[in-house]
PDB file of N, CA and C in Angstrom:
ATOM      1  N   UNK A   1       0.845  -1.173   0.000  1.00  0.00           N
ATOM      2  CA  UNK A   1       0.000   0.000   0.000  1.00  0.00           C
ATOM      3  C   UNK A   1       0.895   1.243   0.000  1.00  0.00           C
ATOM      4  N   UNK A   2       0.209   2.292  -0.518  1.00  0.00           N
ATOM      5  CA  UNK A   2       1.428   3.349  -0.361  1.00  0.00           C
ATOM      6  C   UNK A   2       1.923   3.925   0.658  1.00  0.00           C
ATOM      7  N   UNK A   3       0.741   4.111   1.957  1.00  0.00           N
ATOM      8  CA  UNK A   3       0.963   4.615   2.907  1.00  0.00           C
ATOM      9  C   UNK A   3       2.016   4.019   3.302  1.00  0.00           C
ATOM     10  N   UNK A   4       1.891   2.545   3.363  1.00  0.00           N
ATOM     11  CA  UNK A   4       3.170   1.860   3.976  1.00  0.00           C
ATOM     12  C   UNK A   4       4.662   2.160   3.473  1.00  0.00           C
ATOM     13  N   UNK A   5       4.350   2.251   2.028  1.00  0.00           N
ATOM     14  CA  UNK A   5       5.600   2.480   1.445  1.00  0.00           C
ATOM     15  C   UNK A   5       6.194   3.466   1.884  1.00  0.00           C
ATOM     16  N   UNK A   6       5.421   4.623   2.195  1.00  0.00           N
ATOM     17  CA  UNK A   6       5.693   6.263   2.580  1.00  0.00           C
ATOM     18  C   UNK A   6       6.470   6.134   3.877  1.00  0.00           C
ATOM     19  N   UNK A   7       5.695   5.257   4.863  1.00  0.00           N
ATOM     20  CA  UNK A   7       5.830   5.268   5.937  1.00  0.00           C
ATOM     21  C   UNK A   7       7.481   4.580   6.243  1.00  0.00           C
ATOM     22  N   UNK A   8       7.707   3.325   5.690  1.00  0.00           N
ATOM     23  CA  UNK A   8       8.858   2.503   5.226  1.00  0.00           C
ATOM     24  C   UNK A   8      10.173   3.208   4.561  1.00  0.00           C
ATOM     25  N   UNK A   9       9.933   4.453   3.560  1.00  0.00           N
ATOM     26  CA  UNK A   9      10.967   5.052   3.358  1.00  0.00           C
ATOM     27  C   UNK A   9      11.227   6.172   4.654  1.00  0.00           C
ATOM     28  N   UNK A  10      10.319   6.762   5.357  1.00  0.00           N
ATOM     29  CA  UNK A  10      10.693   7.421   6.185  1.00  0.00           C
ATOM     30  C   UNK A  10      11.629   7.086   7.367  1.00  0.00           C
ATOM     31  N   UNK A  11      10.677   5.900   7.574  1.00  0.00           N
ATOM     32  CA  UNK A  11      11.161   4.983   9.154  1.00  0.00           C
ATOM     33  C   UNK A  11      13.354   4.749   8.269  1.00  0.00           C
ATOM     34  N   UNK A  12      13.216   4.453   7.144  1.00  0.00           N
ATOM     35  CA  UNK A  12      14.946   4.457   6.884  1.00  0.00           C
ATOM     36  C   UNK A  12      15.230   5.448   7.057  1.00  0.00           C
ATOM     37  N   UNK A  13      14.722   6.529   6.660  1.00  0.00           N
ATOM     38  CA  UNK A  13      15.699   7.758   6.645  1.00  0.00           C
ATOM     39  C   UNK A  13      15.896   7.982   8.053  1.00  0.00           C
ATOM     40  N   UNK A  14      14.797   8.436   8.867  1.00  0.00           N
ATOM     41  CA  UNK A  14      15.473   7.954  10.440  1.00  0.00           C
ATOM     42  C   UNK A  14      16.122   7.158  11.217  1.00  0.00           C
ATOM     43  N   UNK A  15      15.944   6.251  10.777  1.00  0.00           N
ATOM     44  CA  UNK A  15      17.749   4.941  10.935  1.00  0.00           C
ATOM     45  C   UNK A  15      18.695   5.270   9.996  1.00  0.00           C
ATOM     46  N   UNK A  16      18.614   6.016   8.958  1.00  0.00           N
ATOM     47  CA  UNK A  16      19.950   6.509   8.632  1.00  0.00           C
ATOM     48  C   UNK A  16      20.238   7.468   9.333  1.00  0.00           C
ATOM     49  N   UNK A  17      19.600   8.372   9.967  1.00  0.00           N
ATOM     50  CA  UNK A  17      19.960   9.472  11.209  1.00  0.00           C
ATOM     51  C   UNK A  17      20.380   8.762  12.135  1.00  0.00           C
ATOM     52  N   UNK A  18      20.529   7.870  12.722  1.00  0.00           N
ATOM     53  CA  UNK A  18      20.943   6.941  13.568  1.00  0.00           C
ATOM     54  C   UNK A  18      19.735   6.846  15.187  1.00  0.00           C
ATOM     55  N   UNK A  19      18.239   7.147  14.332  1.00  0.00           N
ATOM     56  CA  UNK A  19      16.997   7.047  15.438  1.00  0.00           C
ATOM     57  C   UNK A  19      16.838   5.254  15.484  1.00  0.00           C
ATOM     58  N   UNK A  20      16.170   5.215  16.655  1.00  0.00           N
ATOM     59  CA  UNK A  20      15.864   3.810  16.573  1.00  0.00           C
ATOM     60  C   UNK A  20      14.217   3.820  16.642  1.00  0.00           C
ATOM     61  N   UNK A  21      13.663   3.264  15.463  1.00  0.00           N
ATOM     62  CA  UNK A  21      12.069   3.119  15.241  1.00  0.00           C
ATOM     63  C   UNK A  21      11.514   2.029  16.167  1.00  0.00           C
ATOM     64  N   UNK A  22      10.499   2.776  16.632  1.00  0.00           N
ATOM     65  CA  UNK A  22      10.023   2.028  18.228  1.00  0.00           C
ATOM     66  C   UNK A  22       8.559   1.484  17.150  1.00  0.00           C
ATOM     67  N   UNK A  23       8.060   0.309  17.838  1.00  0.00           N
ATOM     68  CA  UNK A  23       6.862  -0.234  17.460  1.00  0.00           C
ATOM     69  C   UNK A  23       6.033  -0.705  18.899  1.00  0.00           C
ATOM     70  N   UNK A  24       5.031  -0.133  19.425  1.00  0.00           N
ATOM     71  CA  UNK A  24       4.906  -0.544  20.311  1.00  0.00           C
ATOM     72  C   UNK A  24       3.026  -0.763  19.713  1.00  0.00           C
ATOM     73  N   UNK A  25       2.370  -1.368  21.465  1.00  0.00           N
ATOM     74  CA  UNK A  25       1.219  -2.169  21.138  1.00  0.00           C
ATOM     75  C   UNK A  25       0.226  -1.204  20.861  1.00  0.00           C
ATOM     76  N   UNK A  26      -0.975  -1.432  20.345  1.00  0.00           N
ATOM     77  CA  UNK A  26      -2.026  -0.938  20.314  1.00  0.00           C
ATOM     78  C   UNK A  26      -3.065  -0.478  21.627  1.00  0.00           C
ATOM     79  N   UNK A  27      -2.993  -1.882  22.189  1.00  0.00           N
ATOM     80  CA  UNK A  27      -3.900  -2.114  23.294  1.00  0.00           C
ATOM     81  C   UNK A  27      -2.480  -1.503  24.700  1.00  0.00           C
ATOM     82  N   UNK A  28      -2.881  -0.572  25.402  1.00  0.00           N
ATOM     83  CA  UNK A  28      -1.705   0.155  26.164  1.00  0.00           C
ATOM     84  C   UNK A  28      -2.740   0.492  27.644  1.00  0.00           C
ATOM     85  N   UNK A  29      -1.844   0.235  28.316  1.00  0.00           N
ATOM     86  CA  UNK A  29      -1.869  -0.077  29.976  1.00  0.00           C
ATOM     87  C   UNK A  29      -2.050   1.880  30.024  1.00  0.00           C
ATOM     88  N   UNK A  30      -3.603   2.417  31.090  1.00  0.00           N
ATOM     89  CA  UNK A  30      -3.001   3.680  31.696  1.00  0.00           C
ATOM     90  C   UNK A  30      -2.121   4.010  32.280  1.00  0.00           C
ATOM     91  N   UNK A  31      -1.076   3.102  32.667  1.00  0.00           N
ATOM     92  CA  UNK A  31       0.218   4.001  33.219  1.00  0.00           C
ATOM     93  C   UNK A  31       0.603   4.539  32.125  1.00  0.00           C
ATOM     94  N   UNK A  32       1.108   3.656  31.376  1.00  0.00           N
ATOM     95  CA  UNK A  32       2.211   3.534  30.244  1.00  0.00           C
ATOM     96  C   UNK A  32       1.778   4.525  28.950  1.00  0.00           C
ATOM     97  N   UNK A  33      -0.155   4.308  28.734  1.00  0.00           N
ATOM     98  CA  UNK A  33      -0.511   5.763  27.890  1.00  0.00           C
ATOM     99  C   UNK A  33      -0.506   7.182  28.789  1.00  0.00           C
ATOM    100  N   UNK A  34      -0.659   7.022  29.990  1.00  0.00           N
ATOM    101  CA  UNK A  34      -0.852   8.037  30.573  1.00  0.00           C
ATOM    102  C   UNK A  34      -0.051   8.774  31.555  1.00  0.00           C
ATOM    103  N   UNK A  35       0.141   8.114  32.808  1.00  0.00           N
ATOM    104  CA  UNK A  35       0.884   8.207  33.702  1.00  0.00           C
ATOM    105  C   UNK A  35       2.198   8.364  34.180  1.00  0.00           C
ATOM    106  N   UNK A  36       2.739   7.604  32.977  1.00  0.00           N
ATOM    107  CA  UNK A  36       4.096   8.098  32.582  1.00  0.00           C
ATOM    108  C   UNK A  36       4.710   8.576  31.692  1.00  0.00           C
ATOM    109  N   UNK A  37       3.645   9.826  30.852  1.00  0.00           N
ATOM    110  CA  UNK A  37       3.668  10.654  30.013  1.00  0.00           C
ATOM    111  C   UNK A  37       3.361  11.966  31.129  1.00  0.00           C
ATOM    112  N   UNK A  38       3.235  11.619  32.573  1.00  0.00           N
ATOM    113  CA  UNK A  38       2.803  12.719  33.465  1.00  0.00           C
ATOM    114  C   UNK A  38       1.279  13.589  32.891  1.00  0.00           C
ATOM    115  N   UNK A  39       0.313  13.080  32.044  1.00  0.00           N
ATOM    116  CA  UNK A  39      -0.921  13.303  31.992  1.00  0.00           C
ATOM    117  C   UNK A  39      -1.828  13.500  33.366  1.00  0.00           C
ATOM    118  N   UNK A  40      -1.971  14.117  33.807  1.00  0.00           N
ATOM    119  CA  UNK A  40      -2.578  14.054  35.103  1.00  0.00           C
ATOM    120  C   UNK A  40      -4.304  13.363  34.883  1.00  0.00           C
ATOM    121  N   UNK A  41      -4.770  12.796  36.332  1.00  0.00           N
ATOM    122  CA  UNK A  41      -5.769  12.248  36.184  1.00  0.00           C
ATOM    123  C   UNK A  41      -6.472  13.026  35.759  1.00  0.00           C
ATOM    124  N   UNK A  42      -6.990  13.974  36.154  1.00  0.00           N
ATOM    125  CA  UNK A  42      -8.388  15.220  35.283  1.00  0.00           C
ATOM    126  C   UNK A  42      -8.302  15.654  34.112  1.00  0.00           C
ATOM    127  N   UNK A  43      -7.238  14.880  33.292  1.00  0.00           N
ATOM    128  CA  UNK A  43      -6.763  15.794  31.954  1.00  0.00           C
ATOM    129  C   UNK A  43      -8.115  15.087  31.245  1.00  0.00           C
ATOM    130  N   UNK A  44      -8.584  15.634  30.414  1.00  0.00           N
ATOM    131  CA  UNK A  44      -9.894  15.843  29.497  1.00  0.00           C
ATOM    132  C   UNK A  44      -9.424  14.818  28.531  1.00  0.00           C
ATOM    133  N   UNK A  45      -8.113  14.431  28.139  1.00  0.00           N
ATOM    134  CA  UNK A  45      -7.766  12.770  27.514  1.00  0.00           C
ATOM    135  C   UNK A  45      -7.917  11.493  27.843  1.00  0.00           C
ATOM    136  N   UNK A  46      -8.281  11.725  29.408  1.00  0.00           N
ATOM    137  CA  UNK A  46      -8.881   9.755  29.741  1.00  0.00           C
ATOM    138  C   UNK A  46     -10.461  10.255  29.927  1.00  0.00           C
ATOM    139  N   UNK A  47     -10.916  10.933  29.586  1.00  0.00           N
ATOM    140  CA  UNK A  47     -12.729  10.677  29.363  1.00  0.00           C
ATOM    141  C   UNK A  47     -13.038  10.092  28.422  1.00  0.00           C
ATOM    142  N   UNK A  48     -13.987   9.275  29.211  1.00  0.00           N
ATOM    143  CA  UNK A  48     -14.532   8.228  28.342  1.00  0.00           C
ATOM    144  C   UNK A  48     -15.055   8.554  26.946  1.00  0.00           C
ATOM    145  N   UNK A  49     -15.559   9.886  26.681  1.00  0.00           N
ATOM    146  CA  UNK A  49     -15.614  10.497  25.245  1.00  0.00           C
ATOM    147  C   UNK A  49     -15.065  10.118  24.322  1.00  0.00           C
ATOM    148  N   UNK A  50     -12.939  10.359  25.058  1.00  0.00           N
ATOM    149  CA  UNK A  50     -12.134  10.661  24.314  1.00  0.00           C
ATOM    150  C   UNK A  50     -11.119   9.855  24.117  1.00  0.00           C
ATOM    151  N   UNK A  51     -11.251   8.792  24.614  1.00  0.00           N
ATOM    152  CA  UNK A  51     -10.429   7.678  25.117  1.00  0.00           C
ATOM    153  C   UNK A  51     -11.279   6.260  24.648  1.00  0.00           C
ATOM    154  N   UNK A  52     -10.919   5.382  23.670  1.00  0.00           N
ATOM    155  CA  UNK A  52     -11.368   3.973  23.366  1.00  0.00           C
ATOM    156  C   UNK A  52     -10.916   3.092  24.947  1.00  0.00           C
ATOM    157  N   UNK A  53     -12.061   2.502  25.430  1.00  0.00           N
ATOM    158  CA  UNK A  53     -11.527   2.285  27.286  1.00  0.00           C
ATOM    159  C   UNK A  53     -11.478   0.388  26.535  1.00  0.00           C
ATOM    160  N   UNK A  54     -11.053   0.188  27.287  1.00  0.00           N
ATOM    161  CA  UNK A  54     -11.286  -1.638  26.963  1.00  0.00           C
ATOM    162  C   UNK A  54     -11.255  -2.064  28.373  1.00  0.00           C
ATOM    163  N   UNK A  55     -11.398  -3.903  28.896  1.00  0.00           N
ATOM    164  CA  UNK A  55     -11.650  -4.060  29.793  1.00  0.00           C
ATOM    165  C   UNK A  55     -10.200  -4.565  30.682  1.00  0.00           C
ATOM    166  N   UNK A  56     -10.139  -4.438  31.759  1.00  0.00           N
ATOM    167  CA  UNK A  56      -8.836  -5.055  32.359  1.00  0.00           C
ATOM    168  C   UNK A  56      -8.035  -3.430  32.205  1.00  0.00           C
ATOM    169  N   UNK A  57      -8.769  -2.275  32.559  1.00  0.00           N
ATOM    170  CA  UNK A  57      -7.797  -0.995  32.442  1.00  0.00           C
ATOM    171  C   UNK A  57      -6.893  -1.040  31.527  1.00  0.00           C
ATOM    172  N   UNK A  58      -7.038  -1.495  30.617  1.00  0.00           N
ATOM    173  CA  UNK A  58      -6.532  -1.294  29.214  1.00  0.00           C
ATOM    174  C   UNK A  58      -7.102  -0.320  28.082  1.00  0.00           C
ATOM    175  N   UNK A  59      -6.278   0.387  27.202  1.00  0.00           N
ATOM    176  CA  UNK A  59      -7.106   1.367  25.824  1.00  0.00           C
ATOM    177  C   UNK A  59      -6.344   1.424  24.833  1.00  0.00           C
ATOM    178  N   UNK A  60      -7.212   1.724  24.026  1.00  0.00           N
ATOM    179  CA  UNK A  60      -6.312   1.533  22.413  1.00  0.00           C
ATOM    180  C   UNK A  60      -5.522   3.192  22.965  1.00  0.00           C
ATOM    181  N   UNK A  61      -4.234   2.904  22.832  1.00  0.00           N
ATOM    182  CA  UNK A  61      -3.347   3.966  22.935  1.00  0.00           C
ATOM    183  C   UNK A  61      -4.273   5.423  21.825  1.00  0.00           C
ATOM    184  N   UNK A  62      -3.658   6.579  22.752  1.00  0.00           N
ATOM    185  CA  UNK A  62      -4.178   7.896  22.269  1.00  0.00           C
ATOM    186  C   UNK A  62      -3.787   8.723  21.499  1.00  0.00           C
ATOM    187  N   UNK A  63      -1.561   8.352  21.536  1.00  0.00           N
ATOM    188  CA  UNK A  63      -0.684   8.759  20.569  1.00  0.00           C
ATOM    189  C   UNK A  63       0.211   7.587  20.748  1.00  0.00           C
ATOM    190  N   UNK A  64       1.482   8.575  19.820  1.00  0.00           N
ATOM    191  CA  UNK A  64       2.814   7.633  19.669  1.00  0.00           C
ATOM    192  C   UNK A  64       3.534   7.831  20.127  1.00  0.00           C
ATOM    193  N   UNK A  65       3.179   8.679  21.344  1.00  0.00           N
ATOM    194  CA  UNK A  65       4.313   9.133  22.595  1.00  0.00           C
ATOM    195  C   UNK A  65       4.033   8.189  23.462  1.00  0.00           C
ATOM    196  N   UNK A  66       2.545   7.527  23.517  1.00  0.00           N
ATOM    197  CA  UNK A  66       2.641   6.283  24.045  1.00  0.00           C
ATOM    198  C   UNK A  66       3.763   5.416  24.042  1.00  0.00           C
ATOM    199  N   UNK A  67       4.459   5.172  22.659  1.00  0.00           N
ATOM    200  CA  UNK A  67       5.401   3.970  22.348  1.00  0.00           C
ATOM    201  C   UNK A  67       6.514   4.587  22.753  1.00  0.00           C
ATOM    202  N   UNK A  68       6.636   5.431  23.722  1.00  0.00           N
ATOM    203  CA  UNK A  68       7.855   5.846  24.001  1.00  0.00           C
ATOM    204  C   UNK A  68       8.095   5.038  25.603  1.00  0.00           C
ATOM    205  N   UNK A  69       7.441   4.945  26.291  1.00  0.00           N
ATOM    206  CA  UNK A  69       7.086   4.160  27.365  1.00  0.00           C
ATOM    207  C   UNK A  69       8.206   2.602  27.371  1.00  0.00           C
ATOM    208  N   UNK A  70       8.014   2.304  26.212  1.00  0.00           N
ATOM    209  CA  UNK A  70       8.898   0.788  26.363  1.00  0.00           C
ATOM    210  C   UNK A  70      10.147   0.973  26.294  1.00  0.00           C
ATOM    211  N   UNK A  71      10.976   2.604  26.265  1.00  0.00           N
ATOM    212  CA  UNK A  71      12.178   2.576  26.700  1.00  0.00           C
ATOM    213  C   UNK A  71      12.399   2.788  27.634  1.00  0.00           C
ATOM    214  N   UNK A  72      11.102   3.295  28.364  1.00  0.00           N
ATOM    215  CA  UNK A  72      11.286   3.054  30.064  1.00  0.00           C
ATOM    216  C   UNK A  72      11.468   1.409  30.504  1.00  0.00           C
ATOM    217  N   UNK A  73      10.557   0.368  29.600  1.00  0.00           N
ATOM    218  CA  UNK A  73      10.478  -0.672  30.159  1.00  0.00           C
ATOM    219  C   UNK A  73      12.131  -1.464  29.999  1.00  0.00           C
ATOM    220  N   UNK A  74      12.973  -0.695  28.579  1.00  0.00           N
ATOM    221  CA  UNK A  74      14.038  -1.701  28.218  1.00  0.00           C
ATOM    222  C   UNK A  74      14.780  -1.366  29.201  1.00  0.00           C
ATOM    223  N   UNK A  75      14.845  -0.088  29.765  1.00  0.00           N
ATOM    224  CA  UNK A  75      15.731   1.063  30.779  1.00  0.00           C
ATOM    225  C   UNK A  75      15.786  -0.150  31.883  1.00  0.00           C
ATOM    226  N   UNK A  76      14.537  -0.831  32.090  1.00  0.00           N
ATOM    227  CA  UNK A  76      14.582  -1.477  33.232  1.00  0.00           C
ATOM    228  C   UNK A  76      14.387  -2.769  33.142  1.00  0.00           C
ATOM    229  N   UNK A  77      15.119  -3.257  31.847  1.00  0.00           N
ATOM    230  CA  UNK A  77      15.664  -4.509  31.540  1.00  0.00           C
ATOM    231  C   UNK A  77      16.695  -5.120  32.265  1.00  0.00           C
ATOM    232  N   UNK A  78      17.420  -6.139  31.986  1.00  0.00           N
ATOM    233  CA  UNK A  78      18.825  -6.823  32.417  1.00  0.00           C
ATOM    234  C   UNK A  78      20.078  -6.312  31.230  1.00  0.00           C
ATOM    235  N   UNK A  79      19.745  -5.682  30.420  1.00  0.00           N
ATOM    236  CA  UNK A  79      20.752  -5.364  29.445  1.00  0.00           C
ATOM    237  C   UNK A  79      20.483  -3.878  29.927  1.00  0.00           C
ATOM    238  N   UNK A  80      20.163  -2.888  30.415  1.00  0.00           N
ATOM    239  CA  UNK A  80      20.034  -1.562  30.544  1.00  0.00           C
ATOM    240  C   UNK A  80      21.107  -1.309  30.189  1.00  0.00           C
ATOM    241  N   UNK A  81      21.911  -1.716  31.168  1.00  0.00           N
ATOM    242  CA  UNK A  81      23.334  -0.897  31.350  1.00  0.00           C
ATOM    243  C   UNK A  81      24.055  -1.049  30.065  1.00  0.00           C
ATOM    244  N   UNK A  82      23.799  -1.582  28.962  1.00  0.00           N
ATOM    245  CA  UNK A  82      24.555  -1.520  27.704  1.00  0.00           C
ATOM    246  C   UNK A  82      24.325  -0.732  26.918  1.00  0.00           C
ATOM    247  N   UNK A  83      22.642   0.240  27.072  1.00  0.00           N
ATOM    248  CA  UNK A  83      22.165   0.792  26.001  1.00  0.00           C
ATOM    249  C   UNK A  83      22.671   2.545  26.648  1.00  0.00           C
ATOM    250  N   UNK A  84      23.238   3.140  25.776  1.00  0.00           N
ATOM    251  CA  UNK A  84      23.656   4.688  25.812  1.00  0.00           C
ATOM    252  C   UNK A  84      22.442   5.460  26.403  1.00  0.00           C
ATOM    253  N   UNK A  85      22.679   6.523  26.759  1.00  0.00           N
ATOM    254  CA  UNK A  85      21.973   7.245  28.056  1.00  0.00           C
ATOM    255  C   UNK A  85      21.196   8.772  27.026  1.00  0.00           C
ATOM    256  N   UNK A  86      22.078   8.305  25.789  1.00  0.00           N
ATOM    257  CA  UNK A  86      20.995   8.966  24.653  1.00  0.00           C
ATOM    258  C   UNK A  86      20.350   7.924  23.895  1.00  0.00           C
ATOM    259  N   UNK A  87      19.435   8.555  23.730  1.00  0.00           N
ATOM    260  CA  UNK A  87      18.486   7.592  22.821  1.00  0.00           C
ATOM    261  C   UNK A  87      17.607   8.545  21.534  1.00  0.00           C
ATOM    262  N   UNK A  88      18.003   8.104  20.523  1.00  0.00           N
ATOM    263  CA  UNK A  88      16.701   8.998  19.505  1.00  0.00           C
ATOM    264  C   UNK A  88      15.647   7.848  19.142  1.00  0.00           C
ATOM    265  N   UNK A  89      14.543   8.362  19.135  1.00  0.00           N
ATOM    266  CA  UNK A  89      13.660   7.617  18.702  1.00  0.00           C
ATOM    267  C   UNK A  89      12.819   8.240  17.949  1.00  0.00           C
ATOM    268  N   UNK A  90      11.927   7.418  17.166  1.00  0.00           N
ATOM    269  CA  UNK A  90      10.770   7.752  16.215  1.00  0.00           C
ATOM    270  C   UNK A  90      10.028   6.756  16.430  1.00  0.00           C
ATOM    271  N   UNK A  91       8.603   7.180  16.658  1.00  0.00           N
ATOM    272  CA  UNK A  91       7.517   6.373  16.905  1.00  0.00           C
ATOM    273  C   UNK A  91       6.323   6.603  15.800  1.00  0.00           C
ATOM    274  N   UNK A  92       6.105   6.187  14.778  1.00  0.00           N
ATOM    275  CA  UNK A  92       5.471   5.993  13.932  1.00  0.00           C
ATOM    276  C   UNK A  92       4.117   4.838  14.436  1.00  0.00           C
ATOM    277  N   UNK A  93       3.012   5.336  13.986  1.00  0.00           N
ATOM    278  CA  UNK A  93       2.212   3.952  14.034  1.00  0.00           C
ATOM    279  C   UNK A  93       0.705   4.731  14.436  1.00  0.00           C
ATOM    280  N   UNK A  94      -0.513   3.777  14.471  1.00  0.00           N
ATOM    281  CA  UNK A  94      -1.720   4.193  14.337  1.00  0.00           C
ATOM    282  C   UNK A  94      -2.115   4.722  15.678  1.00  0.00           C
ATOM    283  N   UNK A  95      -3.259   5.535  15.765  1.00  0.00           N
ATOM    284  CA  UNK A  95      -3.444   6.196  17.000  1.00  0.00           C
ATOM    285  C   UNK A  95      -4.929   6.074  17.085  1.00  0.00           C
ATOM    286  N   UNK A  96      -5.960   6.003  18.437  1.00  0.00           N
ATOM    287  CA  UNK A  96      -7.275   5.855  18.680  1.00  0.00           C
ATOM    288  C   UNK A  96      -7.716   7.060  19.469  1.00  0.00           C
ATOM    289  N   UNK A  97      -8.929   7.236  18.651  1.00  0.00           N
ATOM    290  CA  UNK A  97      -9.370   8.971  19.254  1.00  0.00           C
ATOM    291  C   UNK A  97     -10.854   8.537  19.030  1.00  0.00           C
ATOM    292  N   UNK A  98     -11.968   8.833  19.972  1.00  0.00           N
ATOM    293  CA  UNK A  98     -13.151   9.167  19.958  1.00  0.00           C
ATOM    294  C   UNK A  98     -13.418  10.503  19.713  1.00  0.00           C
ATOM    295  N   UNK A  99     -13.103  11.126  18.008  1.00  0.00           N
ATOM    296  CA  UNK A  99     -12.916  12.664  17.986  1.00  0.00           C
ATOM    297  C   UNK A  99     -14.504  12.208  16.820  1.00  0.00           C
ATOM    298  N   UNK A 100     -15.152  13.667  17.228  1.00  0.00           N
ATOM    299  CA  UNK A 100     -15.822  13.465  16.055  1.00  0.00           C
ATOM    300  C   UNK A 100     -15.954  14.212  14.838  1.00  0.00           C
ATOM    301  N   UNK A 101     -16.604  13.508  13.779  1.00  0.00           N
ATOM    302  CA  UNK A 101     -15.989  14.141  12.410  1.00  0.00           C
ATOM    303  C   UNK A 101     -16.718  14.767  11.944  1.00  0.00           C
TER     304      UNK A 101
END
C-alpha cells in the first residue's frame, strides 16, 4: 500500500539518522498511555468520550508518545546498562481517538 511504502521510506531515513524506530502495542496499559507521560488524572484525555476504554484498564493507545514508554520498560531490563543514556527515537504507528468528524 502506499501509505506503507511512505511510511517505510521514512522509518529508513530515520535509521539513517541513527533514530531507533520504536513499534509498540495498540492495546496500552493507563500508566504507560498516561501516567508516565505525566498526563494528570483530570486531563480531558482519559474521558470516556475521548479515550477507546477496553476491559482489564486497558485502551487503544491515544498517541505515539505512548510507544515511548517501552524505553522506560528496556531502561529497566537486564541489558540496561549496555544501552547509551541517549536515545533517539521515532515512533510511527496508528493512534485511537473518539474525535468526532
Amino acid at each position: 500500500h502506499p501509505i506503507t511504502q511512505i511510511q517505510s521510506e521514512i522509518e529508513e531515513l530515520f535509521i539513517s539518522l541513527g533514530f531507533a524506530v520504536l513499534d509498540g502495542p495498540e492495546a496500552e496499559t493507563e500508566y504507560y498511555n498516561f501516567d508516565a507521560l505525566n498526563i494528570p488524572a483530570d486531563h480531558p484525555a482519559r474521558d470516556m468520550q475521548d479515550t477507546f476504554w477496553l476491559e482489564g484498564g486497558y485502551l487503544l493507545r491515544t498517541h505515539t508518545s505512548a510507544m515511548i514508554p517501552p524505553e522506560l520498560r528496556s531502561m529497566a531490563a537486564a541489558d540496561a546498562a549496555a544501552r547509551p543514556s541517549d536515545v533517539l527515537l521515532a515512533c510511527p504507528g496508528l493512534v485511537y481517538r473518539r474525535d468526532a468528524i
